[in-house]
Amino acid sequence: MAQTLRHEETRQFATFYLADRLYGIDVTQVQEVTKPMPLTLIRLAPDFIKGLINLRGQIATAIGLRELFGLMKNDADEKMTVVCRIDGNLLSLLVDRIGDVMEVSQADFEPTPDTVDNSIKKFMDGVYKTHDSILSVIGIERIYQELNIKEQN
């Protein structure tokens, strides 16, 4: 009797929370997660660019995801940072708290629902249904593209 092995395609995401909502970035795009670090402010930068971080000699641009997504500010909480590398640049995403690395089945993927506010939807690649929540997948390329657009204006 021949056995048929069924391989389910899965992906892993580094997860984090903003305003108690679960988000994730593909683990291959995340360099590290750090505690809050001192920021060097950048004058005249857009509101969502919180400053620069010196990460062991490498400079990362700190992005306030709450501000970028148009969510209410939450300055009282200490922010964790998810550091991602894209096109040789480091982006440090300020988030409310860190979640786990989550493995999800590609069969549970759906495009971003139309009901998601456009201020967030434009940065999302889609959503995954998990057994107890919805994982919203952030496209780091989309955030990087937004930075480049703001820089050109």
mmCIF file of C-alpha atoms in Angstrom:
data_model
loop_
_atom_site.group_PDB
_atom_site.id
_atom_site.type_symbol
_atom_site.label_atom_id
_atom_site.label_comp_id
_atom_site.label_asym_id
_atom_site.label_seq_id
_atom_site.Cartn_x
_atom_site.Cartn_y
_atom_site.Cartn_z
ATOM 1 C CA MET A 1 0.000 0.000 0.000
ATOM 2 C CA ALA A 2 1.493 3.218 -1.123
ATOM 3 C CA GLN A 3 1.517 5.982 1.384
ATOM 4 C CA THR A 4 0.853 9.459 0.227
ATOM 5 C CA LEU A 5 2.615 12.096 2.223
ATOM 6 C CA ARG A 6 0.871 15.377 2.228
ATOM 7 C CA HIS A 7 3.067 18.332 2.827
ATOM 8 C CA GLU A 8 1.256 21.366 3.945
ATOM 9 C CA GLU A 9 2.956 24.622 3.022
ATOM 10 C CA THR A 10 3.540 26.751 6.077
ATOM 11 C CA ARG A 11 5.111 30.096 6.894
ATOM 12 C CA GLN A 12 6.583 31.482 10.077
ATOM 13 C CA PHE A 13 5.974 34.972 11.383
ATOM 14 C CA ALA A 14 7.515 36.997 14.200
ATOM 15 C CA THR A 15 4.439 38.410 15.908
ATOM 16 C CA PHE A 16 3.769 41.525 17.928
ATOM 17 C CA TYR A 17 0.839 43.535 19.230
ATOM 18 C CA LEU A 18 -0.393 47.040 18.546
ATOM 19 C CA ALA A 19 -3.536 48.170 20.365
ATOM 20 C CA ASP A 20 -4.153 44.510 21.357
ATOM 21 C CA ARG A 21 -4.262 43.412 17.726
ATOM 22 C CA LEU A 22 -1.915 40.660 16.506
ATOM 23 C CA TYR A 23 0.464 41.468 13.627
ATOM 24 C CA GLY A 24 3.291 39.510 12.067
ATOM 25 C CA ILE A 25 6.303 39.909 9.813
ATOM 26 C CA ASP A 26 7.932 37.012 7.961
ATOM 27 C CA VAL A 27 10.718 35.727 10.229
ATOM 28 C CA THR A 28 13.217 35.816 7.361
ATOM 29 C CA GLN A 29 12.880 39.611 7.307
ATOM 30 C CA VAL A 30 13.407 40.128 11.050
ATOM 31 C CA GLN A 31 16.985 40.629 12.212
ATOM 32 C CA GLU A 32 16.270 40.841 15.938
ATOM 33 C CA VAL A 33 13.944 42.042 18.669
ATOM 34 C CA THR A 34 15.266 44.516 21.228
ATOM 35 C CA LYS A 35 14.201 46.388 24.316
ATOM 36 C CA PRO A 36 13.556 50.114 23.942
ATOM 37 C CA MET A 37 16.700 51.992 22.952
ATOM 38 C CA PRO A 38 17.645 55.693 23.111
ATOM 39 C CA LEU A 39 16.434 57.643 20.091
ATOM 40 C CA THR A 40 18.132 60.502 18.308
ATOM 41 C CA LEU A 41 15.323 62.738 17.077
ATOM 42 C CA ILE A 42 15.213 63.892 13.463
ATOM 43 C CA ARG A 43 13.925 67.423 12.983
ATOM 44 C CA LEU A 44 11.145 67.922 10.446
ATOM 45 C CA ALA A 45 10.677 64.188 9.955
ATOM 46 C CA PRO A 46 7.135 62.849 9.509
ATOM 47 C CA ASP A 47 5.315 62.033 12.761
ATOM 48 C CA PHE A 48 5.766 58.258 12.348
ATOM 49 C CA ILE A 49 9.585 58.525 12.122
ATOM 50 C CA LYS A 50 10.517 58.551 15.789
ATOM 51 C CA GLY A 51 14.270 58.973 15.270
ATOM 52 C CA LEU A 52 17.462 57.012 14.751
ATOM 53 C CA ILE A 53 18.754 54.135 16.866
ATOM 54 C CA ASN A 54 22.395 53.125 17.201
ATOM 55 C CA LEU A 55 22.243 49.348 17.127
ATOM 56 C CA ARG A 56 25.789 48.252 17.973
ATOM 57 C CA GLY A 57 27.230 50.658 15.420
ATOM 58 C CA GLN A 58 24.506 50.198 12.807
ATOM 59 C CA ILE A 59 21.987 52.987 12.418
ATOM 60 C CA ALA A 60 18.320 52.034 12.245
ATOM 61 C CA THR A 61 15.387 54.310 11.469
ATOM 62 C CA ALA A 62 12.771 53.974 14.218
ATOM 63 C CA ILE A 63 9.225 53.795 12.880
ATOM 64 C CA GLY A 64 6.260 54.330 15.202
ATOM 65 C CA LEU A 65 3.737 51.861 13.822
ATOM 66 C CA ARG A 66 0.892 53.390 15.850
ATOM 67 C CA GLU A 67 1.501 56.729 14.143
ATOM 68 C CA LEU A 68 2.026 55.129 10.720
ATOM 69 C CA PHE A 69 -1.213 53.152 11.028
ATOM 70 C CA GLY A 70 -3.169 56.132 12.389
ATOM 71 C CA LEU A 71 -3.816 54.481 15.773
ATOM 72 C CA MET A 72 -4.115 56.394 19.028
ATOM 73 C CA LYS A 73 -0.776 57.170 20.654
ATOM 74 C CA ASN A 74 0.183 55.160 23.690
ATOM 75 C CA ASP A 75 3.230 56.958 25.066
ATOM 76 C CA ALA A 76 2.798 55.487 28.555
ATOM 77 C CA ASP A 77 3.915 52.017 27.569
ATOM 78 C CA GLU A 78 7.522 51.064 26.981
ATOM 79 C CA LYS A 79 7.913 50.111 23.329
ATOM 80 C CA MET A 80 9.709 47.029 22.098
ATOM 81 C CA THR A 81 11.448 47.139 18.739
ATOM 82 C CA VAL A 82 11.380 44.690 15.860
ATOM 83 C CA VAL A 83 14.448 45.308 13.713
ATOM 84 C CA CYS A 84 14.148 44.398 10.039
ATOM 85 C CA ARG A 85 16.693 44.657 7.245
ATOM 86 C CA ILE A 86 15.582 45.663 3.770
ATOM 87 C CA ASP A 87 17.740 46.744 0.831
ATOM 88 C CA GLY A 88 20.739 47.112 3.150
ATOM 89 C CA ASN A 89 18.845 49.447 5.524
ATOM 90 C CA LEU A 90 17.642 48.759 9.046
ATOM 91 C CA LEU A 91 14.125 49.642 10.129
ATOM 92 C CA SER A 92 13.268 49.504 13.823
ATOM 93 C CA LEU A 93 9.527 49.091 14.263
ATOM 94 C CA LEU A 94 8.199 50.318 17.623
ATOM 95 C CA VAL A 95 5.464 47.992 18.862
ATOM 96 C CA ASP A 96 3.434 47.632 22.083
ATOM 97 C CA ARG A 97 4.624 44.136 22.945
ATOM 98 C CA ILE A 98 6.243 41.114 21.365
ATOM 99 C CA GLY A 99 4.400 37.868 20.642
ATOM 100 C CA ASP A 100 5.707 34.443 19.712
ATOM 101 C CA VAL A 101 7.012 33.093 16.446
ATOM 102 C CA MET A 102 3.898 31.658 14.855
ATOM 103 C CA GLU A 103 3.749 28.980 12.145
ATOM 104 C CA VAL A 104 0.631 29.128 9.992
ATOM 105 C CA SER A 105 -0.703 27.094 7.110
ATOM 106 C CA GLN A 106 -0.859 28.735 3.724
ATOM 107 C CA ALA A 107 -4.361 27.232 3.435
ATOM 108 C CA ASP A 108 -5.503 29.674 6.141
ATOM 109 C CA PHE A 109 -4.373 32.759 4.209
ATOM 110 C CA GLU A 110 -6.872 35.330 2.955
ATOM 111 C CA PRO A 111 -6.425 38.699 1.283
ATOM 112 C CA THR A 112 -6.756 41.740 3.505
ATOM 113 C CA PRO A 113 -10.486 42.311 4.128
ATOM 114 C CA ASP A 114 -11.996 45.457 2.631
ATOM 115 C CA THR A 115 -13.281 46.375 6.089
ATOM 116 C CA VAL A 116 -9.724 47.145 7.308
ATOM 117 C CA ASP A 117 -9.050 50.861 7.410
ATOM 118 C CA ASN A 118 -6.980 51.994 4.422
ATOM 119 C CA SER A 119 -4.399 53.601 6.729
ATOM 120 C CA ILE A 120 -3.426 50.060 7.814
ATOM 121 C CA LYS A 121 -4.536 48.047 4.782
ATOM 122 C CA LYS A 122 -1.937 49.650 2.516
ATOM 123 C CA PHE A 123 0.815 48.068 4.673
ATOM 124 C CA MET A 124 -0.742 44.595 4.884
ATOM 125 C CA ASP A 125 -0.067 41.542 2.733
ATOM 126 C CA GLY A 126 -3.126 39.680 4.036
ATOM 127 C CA VAL A 127 -4.424 37.777 7.058
ATOM 128 C CA TYR A 128 -4.175 34.254 8.465
ATOM 129 C CA LYS A 129 -6.932 32.616 10.459
ATOM 130 C CA THR A 130 -5.507 30.918 13.534
ATOM 131 C CA HIS A 131 -7.368 28.755 16.032
ATOM 132 C CA ASP A 132 -7.937 31.701 18.395
ATOM 133 C CA SER A 133 -7.213 34.919 16.514
ATOM 134 C CA ILE A 134 -6.478 36.662 13.247
ATOM 135 C CA LEU A 135 -2.858 37.333 12.289
ATOM 136 C CA SER A 136 -2.465 40.468 10.168
ATOM 137 C CA VAL A 137 0.651 40.204 8.021
ATOM 138 C CA ILE A 138 2.678 43.375 7.556
ATOM 139 C CA GLY A 139 4.673 43.832 4.363
ATOM 140 C CA ILE A 140 7.956 45.429 5.432
ATOM 141 C CA GLU A 141 8.534 46.372 1.772
ATOM 142 C CA ARG A 142 5.353 48.446 1.898
ATOM 143 C CA ILE A 143 6.598 50.362 4.946
ATOM 144 C CA TYR A 144 9.987 50.906 3.301
ATOM 145 C CA GLN A 145 8.251 52.154 0.165
ATOM 146 C CA GLU A 146 6.244 54.634 2.263
ATOM 147 C CA LEU A 147 9.499 55.954 3.740
ATOM 148 C CA ASN A 148 10.926 56.507 0.281
ATOM 149 C CA ILE A 149 7.770 58.304 -0.874
ATOM 150 C CA LYS A 150 7.857 60.629 2.161
ATOM 151 C CA GLU A 151 11.577 61.247 1.607
ATOM 152 C CA GLN A 152 10.975 62.332 -2.003
ATOM 153 C CA ASN A 153 8.274 64.845 -0.987
#
